[in-house]
């Protein structure tokens, strides 16, 4: 199908920074990132000064910016660690956001070429998704592919894709128990596919490598589920998994699509899974309640925007999950606060930050 | 936690039949010899029964032509299509094995990106012998493959998976496009090797192609009826589609899994798009009714076997699709005839009663 031309000024690359020395990260990504505007959010808990090489078009936001903008001020506490990136989503004014963890570098495809993560995410987001019927040749809009025999013609125009979930070579996004059991396992399989995750199907959205349409679903990416002993390793968080499931429900309800597959990033070695095991398995336990909830939550016809959907989900979380664990009640409140904050920041344009 | 098998894949020599419909010849079996020779073949010869189809030396096989089908099924033979590869499902019915692999006679051995010949049958067996995961999507595809696993956030209670009933393979070179697409893109070839197997989630329908397909006959066999196509019928090239939609609804109901992806075969022959268009054209607009029908189809909890599911589905086909065209009334009757014939040829013992969660009683 048509080649996509990326309008560079429609994209923000948002990086939540947990490691002060960004030199090697930025140099590795220079070939891909130098065209785009970057929003760098420094984890408020990070004490050291950021070191960022020259030659990029970027804005850096720090703890003081977060505290100035975010209301209620208790909500700013949620924007630490990996969740600091949500501040970037809040203040961005671009249509598309690409967000990568700061311990990832570009991957190479099977031909040895550097994977341009931004172009691939934007391609995924600017070609339709096909959530209502599975295409066995994967994304029919990719060059050299199409819909197969038996695919209903009325479904071939697809729907807007709002979320693009990329994957990871080397250190895949496993949980701590899995990685601890298989300490040597590294993902070396480059699967050359993008596919739409069908409607009504739940999935674990990893925040490590994503792209989304901020105009369509921005408010639904939110910091809400914070574990008691959340840490600075992905093994010690589920905030992205939570927000991803909210997002899938929102997309299914609004008839938007979610794609998964390319692009890959190369995720560097970091942390010790066994050490992370010693922390509570809180996240793993919570998933058992969270998944059935999201599989069954239904939104009303009155919910026609992402904000409406988030508010309804929050209410359902409060009613059905709140009684099970206080972390859910807090998550529900955080979701409601975030939507309010999103509206406030939107009406102050440009947002009042440095 | 997924525990990938590091031991070699069992060959299942005495548990698997290869079913091949043919009207031309079986020359393609020469190329498959290293991978197929150990297995028993069931050849279903379509078209002129007086033609002699030569099976390459060294293969162990049984061959059925139209006369054989009529003799074995008597009046029930009306449910088996003539002049269409849909007749292959007769092979499923007469097989006594646990697993079936079916392949078209214009499908050859493909090569993987490293240049190695792909043993399609071995991959199908791996797919069928490892669980499926239809209740939650795993972003790293099949977690039971070597080198893969469930990702963070995947609930542990869902990591055992469910039994896999169907393994749907793909095709390099000539892709399985419909006639309109073939006409618009006559030169397009599928050159993309996607190194993945994945479970098609519960509640999601897909177009099942019969060119490179394997299934657990004990778990799902009776649902693999390829319908009324070909001679005397208003439609063709929807046999496998029909079987796939029925099968998926039943698998979803019984808690069984359907996988798609690897293995690839090399599809060499592009059929004539104008001939295809004539066969398909009713299907192209009927499928607009069929898809919502299958998406909405529900089966009662009393349907605890594949046969019961299938009979109930046939009633719904008659009631709801009969209005679309009287072909569906005929098809619904043929679905019942198929089950009757299946049960006659496979008396009790072959239709294990399955609880809705998939475990055998």
XYZ file of C-alpha atoms in Angstrom, chain B:
361
model
C 5.944 -20.801 33.197
C 6.357 -22.163 29.700
C 8.739 -25.097 29.631
C 9.811 -25.472 26.012
C 10.592 -28.990 24.988
C 14.259 -29.471 24.252
C 13.779 -33.113 23.342
C 13.267 -33.924 19.647
C 9.751 -33.647 18.253
C 7.984 -37.016 18.229
C 7.369 -38.217 14.712
C 3.866 -39.617 15.443
C 4.313 -41.996 12.535
C 1.397 -44.203 13.523
C -0.807 -41.448 14.843
C -1.016 -39.140 11.887
C -2.534 -39.418 8.407
C -1.753 -37.101 5.521
C -4.885 -36.328 3.519
C -4.399 -35.118 -0.046
C -7.158 -34.228 -2.485
C -6.117 -34.498 -6.102
C -7.555 -34.365 -9.577
C -4.301 -34.156 -11.498
C -1.322 -36.085 -10.227
C 0.788 -36.573 -7.132
C 4.194 -35.656 -8.544
C 4.654 -33.126 -5.763
C 5.098 -36.011 -3.328
C 8.559 -36.683 -4.749
C 9.849 -33.464 -3.231
C 8.195 -34.218 0.112
C 9.598 -37.712 0.336
C 12.183 -37.000 3.077
C 9.420 -35.628 5.292
C 6.332 -37.614 4.340
C 7.470 -41.095 3.430
C 7.042 -42.536 6.908
C 3.428 -41.545 7.085
C 0.269 -43.124 5.822
C -1.448 -41.173 3.063
C -5.138 -40.905 2.366
C -5.635 -39.770 -1.213
C -9.054 -38.468 -2.139
C -9.330 -38.516 -5.896
C -11.716 -35.927 -7.214
C -13.221 -35.800 -10.666
C -13.237 -38.710 -13.104
C -13.026 -41.949 -11.118
C -11.821 -43.900 -14.118
C -8.629 -41.902 -14.299
C -5.721 -43.690 -12.673
C -3.770 -41.528 -10.262
C -0.283 -42.851 -9.781
C 1.132 -42.601 -6.274
C 4.950 -42.395 -6.220
C 6.694 -45.609 -5.164
C 7.426 -46.244 -1.537
C 4.429 -44.481 -0.044
C 1.906 -46.341 2.060
C -1.545 -45.122 1.124
C -5.235 -45.677 0.631
C -6.960 -43.997 -2.287
C -10.631 -43.184 -2.665
C -12.309 -42.048 -5.856
C -15.924 -40.984 -6.298
C -17.130 -44.533 -6.739
C -15.523 -45.499 -3.437
C -17.091 -42.528 -1.680
C -20.526 -43.430 -3.041
C -20.081 -47.054 -2.071
C -18.930 -46.317 1.462
C -21.430 -43.593 2.290
C -24.379 -44.596 0.162
C -26.971 -41.811 0.093
C -24.944 -39.859 2.635
C -22.315 -39.340 -0.076
C -24.388 -36.314 -1.066
C -22.608 -34.296 1.613
C -19.210 -34.794 -0.038
C -18.469 -32.247 -2.760
C -17.593 -33.245 -6.287
C -15.179 -31.330 -8.549
C -13.818 -29.334 -5.648
C -10.976 -29.977 -3.233
C -13.621 -29.845 -0.500
C -13.926 -33.568 -1.093
C -10.818 -33.918 1.059
C -12.913 -33.991 4.204
C -13.947 -37.498 3.242
C -10.361 -38.384 4.093
C -10.770 -36.989 7.594
C -13.838 -39.112 8.088
C -12.309 -42.414 7.068
C -9.016 -41.871 8.860
C -8.479 -43.758 12.078
C -5.632 -41.630 13.328
C -5.453 -38.989 16.008
C -3.936 -36.271 13.839
C -4.500 -35.132 10.285
C -2.246 -33.081 8.070
C -3.721 -31.914 4.789
C -1.845 -30.295 1.933
C -2.639 -29.306 -1.640
C -0.923 -30.993 -4.558
C 0.637 -27.710 -5.731
C 2.431 -27.088 -2.441
C 6.106 -27.814 -2.171
C 8.889 -27.696 0.381
C 9.858 -24.110 1.194
C 13.180 -22.862 2.504
C 13.672 -20.831 5.639
C 15.794 -17.638 5.558
C 18.959 -19.675 6.237
C 18.282 -21.720 3.098
C 17.300 -24.857 4.965
C 14.352 -26.985 3.776
C 11.368 -26.580 6.044
C 9.901 -29.721 7.518
C 6.342 -28.435 7.591
C 4.929 -31.542 9.161
C 7.340 -31.422 12.074
C 6.359 -27.834 12.814
C 2.652 -28.671 12.677
C 3.265 -31.477 15.151
C 5.113 -29.106 17.487
C 2.211 -26.675 17.238
C -0.351 -29.372 18.000
C 1.585 -30.904 20.865
C 2.093 -27.625 22.723
C -0.731 -25.660 24.334
C -2.505 -22.635 22.911
C -3.184 -19.404 24.757
C -6.489 -17.984 23.547
C -7.506 -16.016 26.632
C -4.809 -13.361 26.717
C -2.549 -12.231 23.919
C 1.174 -12.869 24.361
C 3.151 -10.161 22.604
C 6.093 -12.510 22.043
C 3.859 -14.903 20.142
C 3.894 -18.619 21.028
C 5.401 -18.788 24.535
C 6.053 -22.510 24.201
C 8.531 -22.092 21.374
C 12.162 -22.476 22.204
C 13.643 -19.095 23.025
C 10.306 -17.509 23.911
C 8.093 -17.248 26.979
C 5.182 -15.391 28.491
C 5.834 -11.672 28.895
C 5.544 -9.524 32.001
C 1.930 -8.967 32.909
C 0.725 -12.306 31.587
C -1.332 -13.847 34.392
C 0.229 -16.985 35.807
C -3.145 -18.684 36.084
C -3.420 -18.597 32.272
C 0.048 -19.938 31.535
C -0.942 -23.597 31.284
C -2.869 -22.873 28.146
C -5.430 -25.134 26.523
C -5.067 -28.096 24.142
C -4.349 -27.105 20.555
C -6.875 -28.416 18.082
C -5.741 -26.740 14.855
C -2.417 -25.675 13.358
C -2.830 -23.346 10.379
C 0.283 -22.938 8.235
C 1.110 -20.258 5.687
C 2.482 -20.011 2.133
C 5.451 -18.393 0.466
C 5.373 -17.431 -3.217
C 1.717 -17.470 -4.391
C -0.296 -16.082 -1.477
C -3.835 -17.190 -0.773
C -5.618 -14.162 -2.209
C -9.174 -14.008 -3.467
C -9.916 -13.438 -7.140
C -10.384 -9.642 -7.036
C -7.052 -9.218 -5.250
C -5.355 -11.617 -7.683
C -6.717 -9.596 -10.597
C -5.438 -6.321 -9.140
C -2.067 -7.712 -8.062
C -1.241 -10.604 -10.377
C 2.479 -10.356 -9.702
C 2.485 -10.080 -5.944
C 4.391 -12.859 -4.229
C 4.691 -13.504 -0.551
C 8.376 -13.229 0.172
C 8.147 -12.405 3.842
C 9.103 -15.175 6.231
C 7.496 -14.340 9.550
C 9.158 -16.458 12.185
C 6.149 -16.757 14.468
C 3.402 -19.073 15.612
C 0.571 -17.500 17.532
C -2.763 -18.442 19.028
C -5.807 -16.823 17.466
C -7.596 -15.349 20.460
C -10.927 -16.559 21.701
C -13.791 -14.723 20.055
C -11.758 -13.820 16.981
C -12.567 -15.323 13.582
C -10.069 -15.894 10.822
C -9.988 -17.178 7.234
C -8.740 -20.773 7.487
C -6.924 -21.972 4.398
C -6.911 -25.710 3.752
C -3.666 -25.737 1.726
C -1.349 -26.388 4.680
C -3.379 -27.415 7.688
C -3.132 -29.862 10.541
C -5.525 -30.711 13.310
C -6.209 -33.053 16.162
C -8.915 -35.242 14.712
C -9.917 -36.586 18.110
C -10.464 -33.111 19.484
C -12.118 -31.370 16.532
C -12.456 -33.733 13.561
C -16.244 -33.633 13.122
C -16.149 -29.839 12.791
C -13.852 -30.038 9.767
C -16.603 -30.455 7.236
C -15.655 -28.605 4.077
C -19.200 -27.996 2.921
C -20.995 -28.261 -0.400
C -18.863 -26.834 -3.173
C -18.076 -27.436 -6.817
C -20.290 -29.312 -9.226
C -23.949 -28.423 -8.908
C -23.271 -25.871 -6.197
C -23.495 -22.084 -6.476
C -20.178 -21.506 -4.786
C -16.599 -22.668 -4.653
C -13.387 -21.747 -2.813
C -15.196 -21.254 0.453
C -14.907 -24.824 1.677
C -12.036 -24.233 4.020
C -13.422 -20.860 5.072
C -16.674 -22.495 6.113
C -14.892 -25.247 8.012
C -12.664 -22.685 9.682
C -15.510 -20.503 10.940
C -17.454 -23.487 12.295
C -14.297 -24.911 13.821
C -13.330 -21.658 15.503
C -16.754 -21.137 17.062
C -16.670 -24.687 18.382
C -13.080 -24.437 19.608
C -13.928 -21.227 21.446
C -16.929 -22.925 23.022
C -15.030 -26.043 24.078
C -11.909 -24.243 25.259
C -9.591 -25.490 22.503
C -6.899 -23.539 20.735
C -6.153 -22.608 17.138
C -2.648 -21.602 16.095
C -1.500 -19.871 12.928
C 1.849 -18.953 11.441
C 4.683 -21.401 10.840
C 5.183 -23.640 8.990
C 5.476 -22.198 5.496
C 5.147 -24.258 2.357
C 5.943 -23.060 -1.147
C 2.766 -22.553 -3.101
C 3.627 -22.897 -6.750
C 0.453 -22.579 -8.708
C -1.676 -19.499 -9.106
C -5.103 -20.614 -10.198
C -6.889 -18.684 -12.909
C -8.376 -15.548 -11.318
C -11.328 -15.407 -13.738
C -12.267 -18.991 -12.949
C -11.834 -18.169 -9.271
C -14.007 -15.097 -9.546
C -16.877 -17.144 -10.937
C -16.565 -19.611 -8.088
C -16.170 -17.023 -5.371
C -18.423 -14.217 -6.361
C -21.438 -15.342 -4.361
C -19.165 -15.999 -1.409
C -17.821 -12.467 -1.541
C -21.179 -10.947 -0.815
C -22.552 -13.836 1.256
C -19.600 -13.569 3.610
C -20.882 -10.170 4.671
C -23.794 -12.054 6.252
C -21.792 -15.072 7.306
C -19.255 -13.211 9.388
C -21.769 -11.472 11.672
C -23.581 -14.799 11.953
C -20.486 -16.619 13.167
C -19.377 -13.723 15.354
C -22.697 -13.823 17.162
C -23.122 -17.601 17.261
C -23.357 -19.054 20.727
C -23.735 -22.668 21.686
C -25.619 -23.916 24.709
C -23.816 -25.543 27.609
C -25.437 -28.841 26.713
C -23.131 -28.935 23.696
C -20.312 -30.848 25.276
C -19.079 -32.763 22.224
C -18.001 -31.527 18.832
C -20.894 -33.364 17.196
C -23.465 -31.741 19.481
C -21.922 -28.333 18.811
C -21.980 -28.965 15.090
C -25.598 -30.098 14.998
C -26.656 -27.066 17.004
C -24.698 -24.841 14.653
C -26.407 -26.458 11.664
C -29.794 -25.560 13.140
C -28.698 -21.959 13.514
C -27.399 -21.965 9.937
C -30.765 -23.149 8.692
C -32.733 -20.686 10.790
C -30.636 -17.575 10.237
C -28.797 -18.094 6.962
C -31.620 -19.877 5.172
C -33.009 -16.403 4.552
C -29.838 -15.305 2.769
C -30.087 -18.101 0.204
C -31.663 -21.521 0.088
C -28.159 -22.891 -0.474
C -27.718 -22.587 3.279
C -30.721 -24.778 3.922
C -29.119 -27.444 1.780
C -25.814 -26.858 3.531
C -27.384 -27.140 6.975
C -28.871 -30.500 5.980
C -25.521 -31.593 4.603
C -23.895 -30.647 7.909
C -26.253 -33.048 9.668
C -25.632 -35.762 7.090
C -21.903 -35.287 7.613
C -22.204 -35.844 11.341
C -24.370 -38.906 10.823
C -21.822 -40.293 8.387
C -18.968 -39.421 10.730
C -20.583 -41.203 13.640
C -21.352 -44.239 11.495
C -17.762 -44.540 10.369
C -16.373 -43.611 13.768
C -18.544 -45.339 16.356
C -18.348 -44.123 19.974
C -14.880 -43.885 21.465
C -13.737 -41.457 18.842
C -15.832 -38.554 20.033
C -14.454 -37.982 23.497
C -16.736 -35.929 25.662
C -15.105 -32.631 26.374
C -15.961 -30.356 29.189
C -16.204 -26.736 28.120
C -12.815 -26.056 29.633
C -11.252 -28.549 27.310
C -10.273 -31.343 29.649
C -11.385 -34.809 28.689
C -13.963 -36.437 30.941
